[in-house]
Amino acid sequence: MGAILTIAGAALYTMPSERPELYAAAALVLAAVAAWRCASRQG
């Protein structure tokens, strides 16, 4: 699950668009969710 979110975030981050800050924010959110999922599975 974390790998899928990370790949999706990287894809969003590298997409060219008129609003790159929106995609960067979405990528950061996905990365945070992936990190939280990984941390919650370890505990």
mmJSON file of the N, C-alpha and C atoms, coordinates in Angstrom:
{"data_MODEL":{"atom_site":{
"group_PDB":["ATOM","ATOM","ATOM","ATOM","ATOM","ATOM","ATOM","ATOM","ATOM","ATOM","ATOM","ATOM","ATOM","ATOM","ATOM","ATOM","ATOM","ATOM","ATOM","ATOM","ATOM","ATOM","ATOM","ATOM","ATOM","ATOM","ATOM","ATOM","ATOM","ATOM","ATOM","ATOM","ATOM","ATOM","ATOM","ATOM","ATOM","ATOM","ATOM","ATOM","ATOM","ATOM","ATOM","ATOM","ATOM","ATOM","ATOM","ATOM","ATOM","ATOM","ATOM","ATOM","ATOM","ATOM","ATOM","ATOM","ATOM","ATOM","ATOM","ATOM","ATOM","ATOM","ATOM","ATOM","ATOM","ATOM","ATOM","ATOM","ATOM","ATOM","ATOM","ATOM","ATOM","ATOM","ATOM","ATOM","ATOM","ATOM","ATOM","ATOM","ATOM","ATOM","ATOM","ATOM","ATOM","ATOM","ATOM","ATOM","ATOM","ATOM","ATOM","ATOM","ATOM","ATOM","ATOM","ATOM","ATOM","ATOM","ATOM","ATOM","ATOM","ATOM","ATOM","ATOM","ATOM","ATOM","ATOM","ATOM","ATOM","ATOM","ATOM","ATOM","ATOM","ATOM","ATOM","ATOM","ATOM","ATOM","ATOM","ATOM","ATOM","ATOM","ATOM","ATOM","ATOM","ATOM","ATOM","ATOM","ATOM"],
"id":[1,2,3,4,5,6,7,8,9,10,11,12,13,14,15,16,17,18,19,20,21,22,23,24,25,26,27,28,29,30,31,32,33,34,35,36,37,38,39,40,41,42,43,44,45,46,47,48,49,50,51,52,53,54,55,56,57,58,59,60,61,62,63,64,65,66,67,68,69,70,71,72,73,74,75,76,77,78,79,80,81,82,83,84,85,86,87,88,89,90,91,92,93,94,95,96,97,98,99,100,101,102,103,104,105,106,107,108,109,110,111,112,113,114,115,116,117,118,119,120,121,122,123,124,125,126,127,128,129],
"type_symbol":["N","C","C","N","C","C","N","C","C","N","C","C","N","C","C","N","C","C","N","C","C","N","C","C","N","C","C","N","C","C","N","C","C","N","C","C","N","C","C","N","C","C","N","C","C","N","C","C","N","C","C","N","C","C","N","C","C","N","C","C","N","C","C","N","C","C","N","C","C","N","C","C","N","C","C","N","C","C","N","C","C","N","C","C","N","C","C","N","C","C","N","C","C","N","C","C","N","C","C","N","C","C","N","C","C","N","C","C","N","C","C","N","C","C","N","C","C","N","C","C","N","C","C","N","C","C","N","C","C"],
"label_atom_id":["N","CA","C","N","CA","C","N","CA","C","N","CA","C","N","CA","C","N","CA","C","N","CA","C","N","CA","C","N","CA","C","N","CA","C","N","CA","C","N","CA","C","N","CA","C","N","CA","C","N","CA","C","N","CA","C","N","CA","C","N","CA","C","N","CA","C","N","CA","C","N","CA","C","N","CA","C","N","CA","C","N","CA","C","N","CA","C","N","CA","C","N","CA","C","N","CA","C","N","CA","C","N","CA","C","N","CA","C","N","CA","C","N","CA","C","N","CA","C","N","CA","C","N","CA","C","N","CA","C","N","CA","C","N","CA","C","N","CA","C","N","CA","C","N","CA","C","N","CA","C"],
"label_alt_id":[null,null,null,null,null,null,null,null,null,null,null,null,null,null,null,null,null,null,null,null,null,null,null,null,null,null,null,null,null,null,null,null,null,null,null,null,null,null,null,null,null,null,null,null,null,null,null,null,null,null,null,null,null,null,null,null,null,null,null,null,null,null,null,null,null,null,null,null,null,null,null,null,null,null,null,null,null,null,null,null,null,null,null,null,null,null,null,null,null,null,null,null,null,null,null,null,null,null,null,null,null,null,null,null,null,null,null,null,null,null,null,null,null,null,null,null,null,null,null,null,null,null,null,null,null,null,null,null,null],
"label_comp_id":["MET","MET","MET","GLY","GLY","GLY","ALA","ALA","ALA","ILE","ILE","ILE","LEU","LEU","LEU","THR","THR","THR","ILE","ILE","ILE","ALA","ALA","ALA","GLY","GLY","GLY","ALA","ALA","ALA","ALA","ALA","ALA","LEU","LEU","LEU","TYR","TYR","TYR","THR","THR","THR","MET","MET","MET","PRO","PRO","PRO","SER","SER","SER","GLU","GLU","GLU","ARG","ARG","ARG","PRO","PRO","PRO","GLU","GLU","GLU","LEU","LEU","LEU","TYR","TYR","TYR","ALA","ALA","ALA","ALA","ALA","ALA","ALA","ALA","ALA","ALA","ALA","ALA","LEU","LEU","LEU","VAL","VAL","VAL","LEU","LEU","LEU","ALA","ALA","ALA","ALA","ALA","ALA","VAL","VAL","VAL","ALA","ALA","ALA","ALA","ALA","ALA","TRP","TRP","TRP","ARG","ARG","ARG","CYS","CYS","CYS","ALA","ALA","ALA","SER","SER","SER","ARG","ARG","ARG","GLN","GLN","GLN","GLY","GLY","GLY"],
"label_asym_id":["A","A","A","A","A","A","A","A","A","A","A","A","A","A","A","A","A","A","A","A","A","A","A","A","A","A","A","A","A","A","A","A","A","A","A","A","A","A","A","A","A","A","A","A","A","A","A","A","A","A","A","A","A","A","A","A","A","A","A","A","A","A","A","A","A","A","A","A","A","A","A","A","A","A","A","A","A","A","A","A","A","A","A","A","A","A","A","A","A","A","A","A","A","A","A","A","A","A","A","A","A","A","A","A","A","A","A","A","A","A","A","A","A","A","A","A","A","A","A","A","A","A","A","A","A","A","A","A","A"],
"label_entity_id":["1","1","1","1","1","1","1","1","1","1","1","1","1","1","1","1","1","1","1","1","1","1","1","1","1","1","1","1","1","1","1","1","1","1","1","1","1","1","1","1","1","1","1","1","1","1","1","1","1","1","1","1","1","1","1","1","1","1","1","1","1","1","1","1","1","1","1","1","1","1","1","1","1","1","1","1","1","1","1","1","1","1","1","1","1","1","1","1","1","1","1","1","1","1","1","1","1","1","1","1","1","1","1","1","1","1","1","1","1","1","1","1","1","1","1","1","1","1","1","1","1","1","1","1","1","1","1","1","1"],
"label_seq_id":[1,1,1,2,2,2,3,3,3,4,4,4,5,5,5,6,6,6,7,7,7,8,8,8,9,9,9,10,10,10,11,11,11,12,12,12,13,13,13,14,14,14,15,15,15,16,16,16,17,17,17,18,18,18,19,19,19,20,20,20,21,21,21,22,22,22,23,23,23,24,24,24,25,25,25,26,26,26,27,27,27,28,28,28,29,29,29,30,30,30,31,31,31,32,32,32,33,33,33,34,34,34,35,35,35,36,36,36,37,37,37,38,38,38,39,39,39,40,40,40,41,41,41,42,42,42,43,43,43],
"pdbx_PDB_ins_code":[null,null,null,null,null,null,null,null,null,null,null,null,null,null,null,null,null,null,null,null,null,null,null,null,null,null,null,null,null,null,null,null,null,null,null,null,null,null,null,null,null,null,null,null,null,null,null,null,null,null,null,null,null,null,null,null,null,null,null,null,null,null,null,null,null,null,null,null,null,null,null,null,null,null,null,null,null,null,null,null,null,null,null,null,null,null,null,null,null,null,null,null,null,null,null,null,null,null,null,null,null,null,null,null,null,null,null,null,null,null,null,null,null,null,null,null,null,null,null,null,null,null,null,null,null,null,null,null,null],
"Cartn_x":[0.828,0.0,0.865,1.886,2.767,3.5,3.913,4.616,3.698,2.445,1.488,1.27,1.123,0.935,2.166,3.341,4.578,4.712,4.418,4.492,3.464,2.256,1.216,1.632,2.22,2.687,3.793,4.719,5.804,5.246,4.271,3.657,2.952,2.238,1.57,2.575,3.666,4.665,5.34,5.516,6.24,5.323,4.012,3.091,3.182,3.332,3.322,1.888,1.709,0.366,0.459,-0.701,-0.754,-0.628,-0.92,-0.871,0.026,1.331,2.235,2.167,1.837,1.774,0.646,-0.423,-1.526,-1.089,-0.373,0.114,1.186,2.02,3.04,2.381,1.334,0.624,-0.027,-0.615,-1.233,-0.178,0.987,2.064,2.543,2.618,3.026,1.999,0.719,-0.331,-0.231,-0.044,0.087,1.3,2.405,3.606,3.366,2.637,2.333,1.439,0.456,-0.428,0.367,1.265,2.088,2.962,3.565,4.412,3.59,2.397,1.528,1.111,0.773,0.378,1.532,2.73,3.886,4.138,4.045,4.285,3.206,1.973,0.894,0.985,1.552,1.697,2.815,3.809,4.934,4.552,3.608,3.259,2.287],
"Cartn_y":[-1.2,0.0,1.254,1.262,2.422,2.658,1.556,1.696,2.285,1.862,2.392,3.883,4.286,5.699,6.519,5.953,6.661,6.851,5.806,5.903,6.898,6.849,7.794,9.225,9.425,10.756,11.253,10.364,10.75,11.089,10.33,10.609,11.957,12.241,13.536,14.676,14.456,15.519,15.873,14.877,15.122,15.506,15.515,15.868,17.352,17.686,19.104,19.63,20.802,21.37,22.873,23.495,24.934,25.267,24.293,24.529,23.505,23.607,22.606,22.557,23.68,23.663,22.765,22.66,21.781,20.322,19.945,18.576,18.282,19.264,19.069,18.854,19.607,19.431,18.055,17.611,16.28,15.198,15.381,14.404,14.358,15.506,15.539,14.848,15.058,14.395,12.891,12.431,10.99,10.417,11.159,10.69,10.609,11.583,11.561,10.377,10.104,8.963,7.665,7.566,6.356,6.161,7.233,7.138,6.739,7.3,6.955,5.494,5.008,3.605,2.671,3.015,2.181,2.187,3.349,3.452,2.707,2.765,2.105,0.581,0.091,-1.353,-1.894,-1.065,-1.512,-1.631,-0.837,-0.792,-1.814],
"Cartn_z":[0.0,0.0,0.0,0.846,0.906,-0.401,-1.051,-2.328,-3.39,-3.392,-4.369,-4.14,-2.888,-2.58,-2.948,-2.705,-3.03,-4.534,-5.295,-6.757,-7.279,-6.731,-7.153,-6.824,-5.659,-5.283,-6.19,-6.539,-7.444,-8.825,-9.276,-10.58,-10.559,-9.474,-9.365,-9.323,-8.612,-8.443,-9.767,-10.64,-11.886,-13.044,-12.834,-13.914,-14.239,-15.5,-15.87,-15.848,-15.31,-15.267,-15.069,-15.102,-14.877,-13.392,-12.547,-11.096,-10.424,-10.571,-9.985,-8.471,-7.832,-6.365,-5.871,-6.633,-6.25,-6.29,-7.346,-7.458,-6.415,-6.123,-5.084,-3.728,-3.441,-2.174,-2.108,-3.209,-3.239,-3.036,-3.641,-3.482,-2.034,-1.383,0.022,0.916,0.611,1.388,1.223,-0.018,-0.262,0.461,0.454,1.148,2.654,3.203,4.632,4.978,4.133,4.364,4.284,3.31,3.175,4.406,4.904,6.093,7.311,7.446,8.574,8.518,7.302,7.159,7.538,7.093,7.411,8.919,9.543,10.98,11.77,11.317,12.062,11.939,10.852,10.691,11.578,11.858,12.66,14.136,14.562,15.973,16.43],
"occupancy":[1.0,1.0,1.0,1.0,1.0,1.0,1.0,1.0,1.0,1.0,1.0,1.0,1.0,1.0,1.0,1.0,1.0,1.0,1.0,1.0,1.0,1.0,1.0,1.0,1.0,1.0,1.0,1.0,1.0,1.0,1.0,1.0,1.0,1.0,1.0,1.0,1.0,1.0,1.0,1.0,1.0,1.0,1.0,1.0,1.0,1.0,1.0,1.0,1.0,1.0,1.0,1.0,1.0,1.0,1.0,1.0,1.0,1.0,1.0,1.0,1.0,1.0,1.0,1.0,1.0,1.0,1.0,1.0,1.0,1.0,1.0,1.0,1.0,1.0,1.0,1.0,1.0,1.0,1.0,1.0,1.0,1.0,1.0,1.0,1.0,1.0,1.0,1.0,1.0,1.0,1.0,1.0,1.0,1.0,1.0,1.0,1.0,1.0,1.0,1.0,1.0,1.0,1.0,1.0,1.0,1.0,1.0,1.0,1.0,1.0,1.0,1.0,1.0,1.0,1.0,1.0,1.0,1.0,1.0,1.0,1.0,1.0,1.0,1.0,1.0,1.0,1.0,1.0,1.0],
"B_iso_or_equiv":[0.0,0.0,0.0,0.0,0.0,0.0,0.0,0.0,0.0,0.0,0.0,0.0,0.0,0.0,0.0,0.0,0.0,0.0,0.0,0.0,0.0,0.0,0.0,0.0,0.0,0.0,0.0,0.0,0.0,0.0,0.0,0.0,0.0,0.0,0.0,0.0,0.0,0.0,0.0,0.0,0.0,0.0,0.0,0.0,0.0,0.0,0.0,0.0,0.0,0.0,0.0,0.0,0.0,0.0,0.0,0.0,0.0,0.0,0.0,0.0,0.0,0.0,0.0,0.0,0.0,0.0,0.0,0.0,0.0,0.0,0.0,0.0,0.0,0.0,0.0,0.0,0.0,0.0,0.0,0.0,0.0,0.0,0.0,0.0,0.0,0.0,0.0,0.0,0.0,0.0,0.0,0.0,0.0,0.0,0.0,0.0,0.0,0.0,0.0,0.0,0.0,0.0,0.0,0.0,0.0,0.0,0.0,0.0,0.0,0.0,0.0,0.0,0.0,0.0,0.0,0.0,0.0,0.0,0.0,0.0,0.0,0.0,0.0,0.0,0.0,0.0,0.0,0.0,0.0],
"pdbx_formal_charge":[null,null,null,null,null,null,null,null,null,null,null,null,null,null,null,null,null,null,null,null,null,null,null,null,null,null,null,null,null,null,null,null,null,null,null,null,null,null,null,null,null,null,null,null,null,null,null,null,null,null,null,null,null,null,null,null,null,null,null,null,null,null,null,null,null,null,null,null,null,null,null,null,null,null,null,null,null,null,null,null,null,null,null,null,null,null,null,null,null,null,null,null,null,null,null,null,null,null,null,null,null,null,null,null,null,null,null,null,null,null,null,null,null,null,null,null,null,null,null,null,null,null,null,null,null,null,null,null,null],
"auth_seq_id":[1,1,1,2,2,2,3,3,3,4,4,4,5,5,5,6,6,6,7,7,7,8,8,8,9,9,9,10,10,10,11,11,11,12,12,12,13,13,13,14,14,14,15,15,15,16,16,16,17,17,17,18,18,18,19,19,19,20,20,20,21,21,21,22,22,22,23,23,23,24,24,24,25,25,25,26,26,26,27,27,27,28,28,28,29,29,29,30,30,30,31,31,31,32,32,32,33,33,33,34,34,34,35,35,35,36,36,36,37,37,37,38,38,38,39,39,39,40,40,40,41,41,41,42,42,42,43,43,43],
"auth_comp_id":["MET","MET","MET","GLY","GLY","GLY","ALA","ALA","ALA","ILE","ILE","ILE","LEU","LEU","LEU","THR","THR","THR","ILE","ILE","ILE","ALA","ALA","ALA","GLY","GLY","GLY","ALA","ALA","ALA","ALA","ALA","ALA","LEU","LEU","LEU","TYR","TYR","TYR","THR","THR","THR","MET","MET","MET","PRO","PRO","PRO","SER","SER","SER","GLU","GLU","GLU","ARG","ARG","ARG","PRO","PRO","PRO","GLU","GLU","GLU","LEU","LEU","LEU","TYR","TYR","TYR","ALA","ALA","ALA","ALA","ALA","ALA","ALA","ALA","ALA","ALA","ALA","ALA","LEU","LEU","LEU","VAL","VAL","VAL","LEU","LEU","LEU","ALA","ALA","ALA","ALA","ALA","ALA","VAL","VAL","VAL","ALA","ALA","ALA","ALA","ALA","ALA","TRP","TRP","TRP","ARG","ARG","ARG","CYS","CYS","CYS","ALA","ALA","ALA","SER","SER","SER","ARG","ARG","ARG","GLN","GLN","GLN","GLY","GLY","GLY"],
"auth_asym_id":["A","A","A","A","A","A","A","A","A","A","A","A","A","A","A","A","A","A","A","A","A","A","A","A","A","A","A","A","A","A","A","A","A","A","A","A","A","A","A","A","A","A","A","A","A","A","A","A","A","A","A","A","A","A","A","A","A","A","A","A","A","A","A","A","A","A","A","A","A","A","A","A","A","A","A","A","A","A","A","A","A","A","A","A","A","A","A","A","A","A","A","A","A","A","A","A","A","A","A","A","A","A","A","A","A","A","A","A","A","A","A","A","A","A","A","A","A","A","A","A","A","A","A","A","A","A","A","A","A"],
"auth_atom_id":["N","CA","C","N","CA","C","N","CA","C","N","CA","C","N","CA","C","N","CA","C","N","CA","C","N","CA","C","N","CA","C","N","CA","C","N","CA","C","N","CA","C","N","CA","C","N","CA","C","N","CA","C","N","CA","C","N","CA","C","N","CA","C","N","CA","C","N","CA","C","N","CA","C","N","CA","C","N","CA","C","N","CA","C","N","CA","C","N","CA","C","N","CA","C","N","CA","C","N","CA","C","N","CA","C","N","CA","C","N","CA","C","N","CA","C","N","CA","C","N","CA","C","N","CA","C","N","CA","C","N","CA","C","N","CA","C","N","CA","C","N","CA","C","N","CA","C","N","CA","C"],
"pdbx_PDB_model_num":[1,1,1,1,1,1,1,1,1,1,1,1,1,1,1,1,1,1,1,1,1,1,1,1,1,1,1,1,1,1,1,1,1,1,1,1,1,1,1,1,1,1,1,1,1,1,1,1,1,1,1,1,1,1,1,1,1,1,1,1,1,1,1,1,1,1,1,1,1,1,1,1,1,1,1,1,1,1,1,1,1,1,1,1,1,1,1,1,1,1,1,1,1,1,1,1,1,1,1,1,1,1,1,1,1,1,1,1,1,1,1,1,1,1,1,1,1,1,1,1,1,1,1,1,1,1,1,1,1]
}}}
